[in-house]
């Protein structure tokens, strides 16, 4: 049995959770999220916590047990506190700016790259080189941050490009000249 799945998910005071079969709706101060959990698990509310349990002892049910518990915990965390990912732009002349809901990145190409923020995601730029992607859905925040990083992934020789804050880039030695 999943060690993660066994733990009940506590519900904070300002958050309300409604269950309808495998559909979980979470409403909090930051917004509202809804997700249908995969088959093989059952969800129940016990006082001020959510309990996820497998419906059978089959492998697929046990695999989805911990996943489902984590998905519910991430939804509750998102509507109460929210999520954010920070990215750093490294390189001379590389910068970013926000125009409305669009992030405009100049990363060494002949044209600026424009990324449109989907519903529930906000872009924020500090010092032209630090991009913060924030929202209430952890999965969506991670996907949008990955799309920003994919504009110009960091290269291993000089470390130029867009990287996550705190990410360590493995550096390579360049060519050694004739002696």
Coordinates of C-alpha atoms in Angstrom, one line a residue:
X1 CA 0.0 0.0 0.0
X2 CA 1.2 3.5 -0.9
X3 CA 2.9 5.3 2.0
X4 CA 2.0 8.6 0.5
X5 CA -1.6 7.6 -0.2
X6 CA -2.2 6.5 3.4
X7 CA -1.8 10.0 4.8
X8 CA -5.1 12.0 5.0
X9 CA -5.1 15.5 3.3
X10 CA -5.9 18.2 5.8
X11 CA -8.3 20.9 4.7
X12 CA -7.4 24.5 5.8
X13 CA -10.1 26.7 7.3
X14 CA -10.8 28.9 4.2
X15 CA -11.0 26.0 1.8
X16 CA -14.2 24.0 0.9
X17 CA -14.1 20.6 -0.8
X18 CA -17.0 19.0 -2.5
X19 CA -16.9 15.4 -3.7
X20 CA -19.1 13.8 -6.4
X21 CA -17.9 10.3 -7.1
X22 CA -14.4 10.7 -8.4
X23 CA -14.8 14.4 -9.2
X24 CA -13.2 16.7 -6.6
X25 CA -14.0 20.4 -6.5
X26 CA -11.8 22.6 -4.3
X27 CA -12.7 26.3 -3.6
X28 CA -10.4 28.6 -1.7
X29 CA -9.3 32.2 -1.4
X30 CA -7.2 32.1 -4.6
X31 CA -9.7 30.4 -6.8
X32 CA -11.5 27.2 -7.7
X33 CA -10.1 23.9 -9.2
X34 CA -11.9 20.8 -10.4
X35 CA -10.4 17.4 -11.3
X36 CA -11.7 13.9 -12.0
X37 CA -9.5 11.3 -10.4
X38 CA -8.6 8.1 -12.2
X39 CA -10.5 4.8 -11.6
X40 CA -9.3 2.4 -8.9
X41 CA -9.5 4.8 -6.0
X42 CA -12.3 6.1 -3.7
X43 CA -12.4 9.5 -2.1
X44 CA -14.1 10.4 1.1
X45 CA -14.3 13.4 3.5
X46 CA -13.6 12.7 7.2
X47 CA -14.3 15.8 9.3
X48 CA -11.6 18.3 8.2
X49 CA -9.5 16.0 6.0
X50 CA -9.8 14.0 2.7
X51 CA -9.0 10.3 2.7
X52 CA -8.1 8.5 -0.6
X53 CA -8.1 4.7 -0.6
X54 CA -7.7 2.1 -3.3
X55 CA -10.8 0.2 -4.3
X56 CA -9.0 -3.2 -4.8
X57 CA -5.7 -4.8 -4.3
X58 CA -4.9 -4.9 -8.0
X59 CA -1.7 -3.3 -9.2
X60 CA -3.4 -0.4 -11.1
X61 CA -5.4 0.5 -8.1
X62 CA -2.4 0.6 -5.9
X63 CA -0.4 2.6 -8.4
X64 CA -3.1 5.3 -8.6
X65 CA -3.6 5.5 -4.8
X66 CA -0.6 7.8 -4.0
X67 CA -1.1 9.7 -7.3
X68 CA -4.7 10.6 -6.5
X69 CA -3.8 11.7 -2.9
X70 CA -1.1 13.9 -4.2
X71 CA -3.3 15.5 -6.9
X72 CA -5.9 16.4 -4.2
X73 CA -3.2 17.8 -1.9
X74 CA -1.8 19.9 -4.7
X75 CA -5.3 21.3 -5.5
X76 CA -5.9 22.2 -1.8
X77 CA -2.4 23.8 -1.6
X78 CA -3.0 25.7 -4.9
X79 CA -6.3 27.4 -3.9
X80 CA -4.9 28.3 -0.5
X81 CA -1.4 29.5 -1.3
X82 CA -0.8 29.2 -5.0
X83 CA 2.3 28.0 -6.9
X84 CA 5.1 29.9 -8.6
X85 CA 8.2 29.0 -10.6
X86 CA 11.1 31.4 -11.2
X87 CA 13.3 31.3 -14.3
X88 CA 16.5 33.3 -14.9
X89 CA 17.6 34.5 -18.3
X90 CA 21.4 34.4 -18.7
X91 CA 23.2 36.1 -21.6
X92 CA 24.1 39.5 -22.9
X93 CA 21.2 41.2 -24.6
X94 CA 18.7 38.5 -23.5
X95 CA 15.7 39.9 -21.6
X96 CA 11.9 39.5 -21.1
X97 CA 9.0 41.8 -20.6
X98 CA 5.3 41.5 -20.1
X99 CA 2.8 43.1 -22.4
X100 CA -0.7 42.6 -21.1
X101 CA -1.0 38.8 -20.7
X102 CA 1.8 38.1 -23.1
X103 CA 5.4 37.4 -22.2
X104 CA 7.9 38.7 -24.8
X105 CA 11.3 37.1 -24.6
X106 CA 14.4 38.4 -26.5
X107 CA 16.8 35.4 -26.3
X108 CA 19.2 35.9 -29.2
X109 CA 17.0 35.1 -32.1
X110 CA 16.3 37.5 -35.0
X111 CA 12.8 38.0 -33.6
X112 CA 11.3 38.3 -30.1
X113 CA 9.3 35.2 -28.9
X114 CA 5.8 35.8 -27.6
X115 CA 4.2 33.5 -25.1
X116 CA 0.5 33.9 -24.3
X117 CA -0.5 33.2 -20.7
X118 CA -3.4 30.6 -20.5
X119 CA -6.3 31.1 -18.2
X120 CA -5.2 31.1 -14.5
X121 CA -1.5 31.8 -15.2
X122 CA 0.3 35.1 -14.7
X123 CA 3.8 36.2 -15.8
X124 CA 5.8 38.6 -13.9
X125 CA 9.3 40.0 -14.8
X126 CA 11.9 41.4 -12.4
X127 CA 15.0 43.2 -13.6
X128 CA 14.4 42.1 -17.2
X129 CA 16.1 38.8 -16.5
X130 CA 13.9 37.0 -13.9
X131 CA 10.6 35.6 -15.0
X132 CA 8.1 34.4 -12.4
X133 CA 5.3 32.1 -13.6
X134 CA 2.5 31.8 -11.0
X135 CA -1.0 30.3 -10.7
X136 CA -3.1 27.9 -8.6
X137 CA -2.7 24.8 -10.7
X138 CA 0.7 23.2 -10.1
X139 CA 0.6 21.2 -13.3
X140 CA -0.2 24.2 -15.5
X141 CA 2.4 26.4 -13.7
X142 CA 5.1 23.7 -14.4
X143 CA 4.1 23.3 -18.0
X144 CA 4.2 27.1 -18.7
X145 CA 7.5 27.4 -17.0
X146 CA 8.8 24.5 -19.2
X147 CA 7.5 26.3 -22.3
X148 CA 9.4 29.5 -21.3
X149 CA 12.6 27.5 -20.7
X150 CA 12.2 25.8 -24.0
X151 CA 12.5 29.1 -25.8
X152 CA 16.3 29.0 -25.2
X153 CA 17.5 26.1 -23.0
X154 CA 20.8 26.7 -21.3
X155 CA 23.8 25.6 -23.3
X156 CA 26.7 23.7 -21.5
X157 CA 29.6 25.8 -22.6
X158 CA 28.9 29.4 -21.4
X159 CA 25.6 28.6 -19.6
X160 CA 23.6 31.1 -21.7
X161 CA 19.9 30.6 -22.0
X162 CA 16.8 30.4 -19.8
X163 CA 17.1 28.2 -16.7
X164 CA 15.1 27.5 -13.6
X165 CA 16.2 29.5 -10.5
X166 CA 18.7 27.4 -8.6
X167 CA 19.2 24.9 -11.5
X168 CA 22.8 23.8 -11.8
X169 CA 24.0 23.6 -15.4
X170 CA 26.7 21.0 -16.1
X171 CA 29.5 22.9 -17.8
X172 CA 31.8 21.4 -20.5
X173 CA 35.3 22.5 -21.3
X174 CA 35.6 24.1 -24.7
X175 CA 38.1 23.2 -27.4
X176 CA 41.7 23.2 -26.3
X177 CA 43.9 25.1 -28.7
X178 CA 47.2 23.9 -30.3
X179 CA 50.3 24.1 -28.1

